[in-house]
Tab-separated table of C-alpha atoms in Angstrom:
chain	number	residue	atom	x	y	z
A	1	MET	CA	239.872	128.799	55.973
A	2	THR	CA	241.066	125.620	55.043
A	3	TYR	CA	242.135	125.129	51.425
A	4	LYS	CA	239.180	122.855	50.727
A	5	SER	CA	236.537	125.614	52.234
A	6	THR	CA	238.197	128.302	50.022
A	7	VAL	CA	238.059	126.153	47.263
A	8	LEU	CA	234.781	125.745	47.825
A	9	LEU	CA	233.668	129.220	48.429
A	10	LEU	CA	235.507	130.119	44.711
A	11	PHE	CA	233.698	127.264	43.117
A	12	LEU	CA	230.174	128.964	44.202
A	13	MET	CA	231.480	132.234	43.838
A	14	THR	CA	232.114	131.400	40.515
A	15	ALA	CA	228.892	129.556	39.665
A	16	PHE	CA	227.179	132.049	40.757
A	17	PHE	CA	228.544	135.288	38.801
A	18	SER	CA	227.947	132.767	35.922
A	19	CYS	CA	224.975	131.997	36.437
A	20	LYS	CA	223.955	135.568	36.861
A	21	SER	CA	226.237	136.078	33.808
A	22	GLN	CA	224.012	134.026	31.597
A	23	GLN	CA	220.403	136.176	32.650
A	24	PRO	CA	219.299	138.411	30.227
A	25	THR	CA	220.122	141.745	31.147
A	26	LEU	CA	216.446	144.530	31.133
A	27	THR	CA	216.994	147.973	29.664
A	28	TYR	CA	213.586	148.699	30.729
A	29	SER	CA	210.868	146.471	32.955
A	30	SER	CA	207.647	147.381	33.790
A	31	GLU	CA	204.744	144.702	34.706
A	32	ASP	CA	203.437	144.541	30.960
A	33	LEU	CA	206.512	145.494	29.118
A	34	LYS	CA	210.408	144.199	29.108
A	35	ILE	CA	213.181	145.361	26.443
A	36	ILE	CA	216.273	143.148	26.673
A	37	PRO	CA	219.372	144.973	24.607
A	38	LEU	CA	220.994	143.032	21.707
A	39	SER	CA	223.314	145.173	20.759
A	40	LYS	CA	223.361	149.342	20.877
A	41	ASN	CA	221.148	149.499	18.275
A	42	SER	CA	218.746	146.239	18.781
A	43	PHE	CA	216.702	145.523	21.374
A	44	VAL	CA	213.870	142.540	22.246
A	45	HIS	CA	210.669	143.783	23.462
A	46	ILE	CA	208.659	141.168	25.476
A	47	SER	CA	204.922	141.848	26.312
A	48	TYR	CA	201.962	139.189	27.252
A	49	LEU	CA	199.228	137.524	25.867
A	50	SER	CA	195.959	135.439	27.812
A	51	THR	CA	195.508	132.751	25.686
A	52	GLY	CA	192.604	129.683	26.566
A	53	ASP	CA	194.901	126.887	25.384
A	54	PHE	CA	198.512	128.771	26.809
A	55	GLY	CA	197.982	130.536	29.619
A	56	LYS	CA	199.401	133.746	29.778
A	57	VAL	CA	202.385	133.933	27.164
A	58	ALA	CA	205.565	135.859	26.426
A	59	CYS	CA	205.505	137.551	23.296
A	60	ASN	CA	208.707	138.563	21.508
A	61	GLY	CA	209.199	141.092	19.261
A	62	LEU	CA	212.621	143.921	18.499
A	63	ILE	CA	213.094	147.444	17.870
A	64	TYR	CA	216.037	148.078	15.819
A	65	THR	CA	217.606	151.558	15.918
A	66	ASN	CA	220.191	153.962	13.604
A	67	GLN	CA	220.852	157.307	13.148
A	68	GLY	CA	218.192	158.854	15.282
A	69	GLN	CA	215.446	156.313	13.502
A	70	ALA	CA	213.638	153.406	14.529
A	71	VAL	CA	211.952	150.343	13.201
A	72	VAL	CA	209.832	148.178	15.269
A	73	PHE	CA	208.760	144.285	14.327
A	74	ASP	CA	205.726	143.554	15.857
A	75	THR	CA	203.612	145.115	18.055
A	76	PRO	CA	203.086	144.609	21.762
A	77	THR	CA	200.002	142.646	22.219
A	78	ASP	CA	197.719	145.440	23.246
A	79	ASN	CA	197.739	149.349	22.682
A	80	GLU	CA	198.443	150.361	26.132
A	81	THR	CA	201.451	148.188	25.789
A	82	SER	CA	202.477	149.857	22.457
A	83	GLU	CA	202.262	153.013	24.304
A	84	GLU	CA	204.346	152.403	26.848
A	85	LEU	CA	207.118	151.124	24.343
A	86	ILE	CA	206.625	154.284	21.981
A	87	ARG	CA	207.412	156.373	24.435
A	88	TRP	CA	210.536	154.221	25.365
A	89	ILE	CA	211.848	154.548	22.227
A	90	THR	CA	210.501	158.367	21.728
A	91	GLU	CA	211.176	159.778	24.832
A	92	THR	CA	213.962	157.749	26.731
A	93	LYS	CA	216.251	156.995	23.324
A	94	LYS	CA	215.241	159.532	21.590
A	95	GLN	CA	214.669	157.771	18.116
A	96	GLN	CA	212.250	158.554	15.121
A	97	ILE	CA	210.020	155.590	14.647
A	98	LYS	CA	209.792	155.571	10.893
A	99	ALA	CA	207.615	152.241	10.971
A	100	VAL	CA	206.711	148.930	12.010
A	101	VAL	CA	206.668	145.559	10.113
A	102	ILE	CA	204.205	143.017	11.158
A	103	ASN	CA	205.142	139.386	11.109
A	104	HIS	CA	201.715	137.383	10.657
A	105	PHE	CA	198.286	138.250	11.402
A	106	HIS	CA	197.565	136.905	15.015
A	107	ASP	CA	197.239	138.311	17.260
A	108	ASP	CA	200.619	138.668	19.025
A	109	CYS	CA	201.793	140.646	15.908
A	110	LEU	CA	199.523	143.194	15.493
A	111	GLY	CA	197.285	143.668	18.387
A	112	GLY	CA	199.022	146.893	19.454
A	113	ILE	CA	198.839	148.324	16.175
A	114	GLU	CA	196.492	150.842	16.136
A	115	ALA	CA	198.904	152.881	18.704
A	116	PHE	CA	201.331	152.884	15.682
A	117	HIS	CA	198.458	154.467	13.424
A	118	GLU	CA	197.135	156.769	15.641
A	119	LEU	CA	200.730	158.654	15.484
A	120	SER	CA	201.314	158.408	11.927
A	121	ILE	CA	203.318	155.621	11.983
A	122	PRO	CA	203.372	153.614	8.830
A	123	SER	CA	202.542	149.581	9.282
A	124	TYR	CA	203.915	147.457	6.361
A	125	ALA	CA	202.761	143.614	6.365
A	126	SER	CA	202.842	141.031	3.009
A	127	ASN	CA	199.347	140.955	1.713
A	128	THR	CA	198.644	137.783	2.459
A	129	THR	CA	198.593	139.107	6.191
A	130	ILE	CA	196.368	142.144	4.848
A	131	GLU	CA	194.169	139.899	4.190
A	132	LEU	CA	194.202	137.653	6.472
A	133	ALA	CA	193.709	140.384	9.518
A	134	LYS	CA	191.036	141.365	7.418
A	135	LYS	CA	188.940	138.232	7.285
A	136	GLU	CA	189.833	137.436	11.336
A	137	GLY	CA	188.739	140.626	12.091
A	138	ASN	CA	191.753	141.936	13.485
A	139	PRO	CA	194.169	145.305	12.770
A	140	VAL	CA	194.747	145.550	9.532
A	141	PRO	CA	198.550	147.203	8.547
A	142	GLN	CA	198.566	149.698	5.979
A	143	ILE	CA	201.316	149.041	3.304
A	144	GLY	CA	201.404	145.571	1.928
A	145	PHE	CA	203.904	143.306	-0.295
A	146	ASP	CA	204.089	140.387	-2.248
A	147	THR	CA	207.405	138.476	-1.269
A	148	THR	CA	210.015	141.332	-0.298
A	149	ASN	CA	210.163	144.922	1.286
A	150	GLU	CA	213.387	146.555	2.004
A	151	LEU	CA	213.553	149.409	4.169
A	152	THR	CA	216.157	151.610	5.160
A	153	ILE	CA	216.821	152.833	9.016
A	154	GLY	CA	219.461	155.601	8.995
A	155	LYS	CA	221.749	153.968	6.080
A	156	GLN	CA	221.029	150.730	7.006
A	157	LYS	CA	219.074	148.033	5.230
A	158	ILE	CA	216.437	145.726	6.828
A	159	ILE	CA	215.320	143.000	4.496
A	160	ASN	CA	211.588	141.555	5.245
A	161	ARG	CA	210.433	138.684	3.327
A	162	HIS	CA	208.407	135.801	2.332
A	163	PHE	CA	210.050	132.404	2.204
A	164	GLY	CA	207.110	130.320	2.549
A	165	GLU	CA	204.267	128.681	4.965
A	166	ALA	CA	205.302	127.264	8.780
A	167	HIS	CA	203.651	129.033	11.458
A	168	THR	CA	200.854	130.796	9.209
A	169	LYS	CA	200.727	130.645	5.641
A	170	ASP	CA	201.301	134.585	5.739
A	171	ASN	CA	204.862	134.638	8.178
A	172	ILE	CA	207.452	136.729	7.142
A	173	VAL	CA	211.115	136.908	8.432
A	174	SER	CA	213.051	140.102	8.477
A	175	TYR	CA	216.733	140.501	8.604
A	176	ILE	CA	219.131	143.026	9.303
A	177	PRO	CA	222.240	142.545	7.468
A	178	SER	CA	224.630	144.922	9.385
A	179	GLU	CA	223.500	143.484	13.175
A	180	HIS	CA	223.219	139.613	11.197
A	181	LEU	CA	220.133	139.427	12.770
A	182	LEU	CA	217.136	137.390	11.979
A	183	PHE	CA	213.492	138.211	13.445
A	184	GLY	CA	211.923	134.906	12.673
A	185	GLY	CA	208.298	135.558	14.462
A	186	CYS	CA	206.405	132.254	15.710
A	187	ALA	CA	207.985	130.912	12.359
A	188	LEU	CA	211.272	129.952	14.784
A	189	LYS	CA	210.869	128.085	18.118
A	190	SER	CA	213.387	128.338	20.589
A	191	LEU	CA	215.660	125.545	21.946
A	192	ASN	CA	213.494	122.528	23.653
A	193	ALA	CA	210.615	124.500	22.873
A	194	ALA	CA	207.056	122.494	22.000
A	195	LYS	CA	205.254	122.882	18.335
A	196	GLY	CA	202.871	125.282	19.871
A	197	TYR	CA	199.176	126.342	18.237
A	198	LEU	CA	199.438	124.487	14.997
A	199	GLY	CA	195.817	126.140	13.811
A	200	ASP	CA	196.994	127.903	11.131
A	201	ALA	CA	199.874	125.690	10.062
A	202	ASN	CA	201.698	123.943	7.743
A	203	THR	CA	203.538	121.532	9.807
A	204	ASN	CA	204.520	119.746	6.129
A	205	GLU	CA	206.520	122.895	4.621
A	206	TRP	CA	207.258	124.367	7.723
A	207	GLY	CA	210.641	122.616	7.868
A	208	ASN	CA	211.565	123.333	4.162
A	209	THR	CA	210.347	127.177	5.100
A	210	ILE	CA	213.078	127.348	7.854
A	211	LYS	CA	215.853	125.076	5.312
A	212	LYS	CA	215.357	128.059	2.696
A	213	ILE	CA	215.575	130.992	5.911
A	214	LYS	CA	218.554	129.254	6.943
A	215	ALA	CA	220.401	128.882	2.723
A	216	ALA	CA	219.596	132.500	2.587
A	217	TYR	CA	221.131	133.836	5.558
A	218	PRO	CA	224.204	132.278	6.234
A	219	ASP	CA	226.039	134.653	8.165
A	220	LEU	CA	223.624	135.192	10.794
A	221	LYS	CA	224.253	135.214	14.562
A	222	THR	CA	221.178	136.289	16.255
A	223	ALA	CA	218.034	134.887	15.616
A	224	ILE	CA	214.584	136.059	17.583
A	225	PRO	CA	211.754	133.213	17.909
A	226	GLY	CA	208.609	134.468	18.361
A	227	HIS	CA	208.137	133.068	21.635
A	228	GLY	CA	210.983	132.395	24.679
A	229	GLU	CA	214.299	132.632	24.616
A	230	TYR	CA	216.591	134.106	21.660
A	231	GLY	CA	219.929	132.542	19.790
A	232	GLY	CA	221.707	132.029	17.347
A	233	SER	CA	221.521	129.443	14.144
A	234	GLU	CA	221.220	126.479	16.421
A	235	LEU	CA	217.812	127.812	16.549
A	236	LEU	CA	217.180	127.089	13.095
A	237	ASP	CA	218.496	123.973	13.306
A	238	TYR	CA	216.254	122.921	16.038
A	239	THR	CA	213.223	124.451	14.052
A	240	ILE	CA	214.015	122.358	11.276
A	241	SER	CA	214.375	118.573	12.967
A	242	LEU	CA	211.341	119.627	15.182
A	243	PHE	CA	208.747	119.858	11.973
A	244	SER	CA	211.043	117.359	9.899
A	245	THR	CA	209.084	115.193	7.803
A	246	LYS	CA	210.663	112.232	8.587
A	247	GLN	CA	209.172	112.128	12.063
């Protein structure tokens, strides 16, 4: 093999493994549910929603575990997939689910909530989310709060907070300080994403709301959007620019 051939081969191998390493590692995969590990305690769950305007849409949620306990942020899109997720958490990971937290009132957040209720797992959401879910005829979360709610899983704190209107008037975000992890839901956009569904949005306030979140959690390292790939604080910057009032 010539020197040039060797160099070319090494380049191609490096490019191949580099591309492979950039792909998220699935810890669980079925037709309806994907689970991606973020750390030993945190996992993104992905389920799918069929929509008229955007086709089959992948929807992100979050699982956080600590000392044998777990909390789920947003349910999968239907009860059957929620049951699949619950089995993975309780049987495979051996964690007791203590709560499910709902980001806002749309189907991609709470479509599978009844599967949790049937197992007496309590659900938390803002009072505005509960009100809007009832009005929309969607499944209704059980325990409401006005602006801020804190949960403890194991010995670690979770902060659920409403910062303002964005994708919807009720959207909250959830922050886990020990993980430097933000679950932003549909108020947060993945890089290069379009604005998406705006039927319940406040586009004038969206950017300002994300600015408040960024100021509140300057130490965040991982940010999970409602759809698309997760990242870091650059997702907040991109969302702010996407909904800048100067545009």
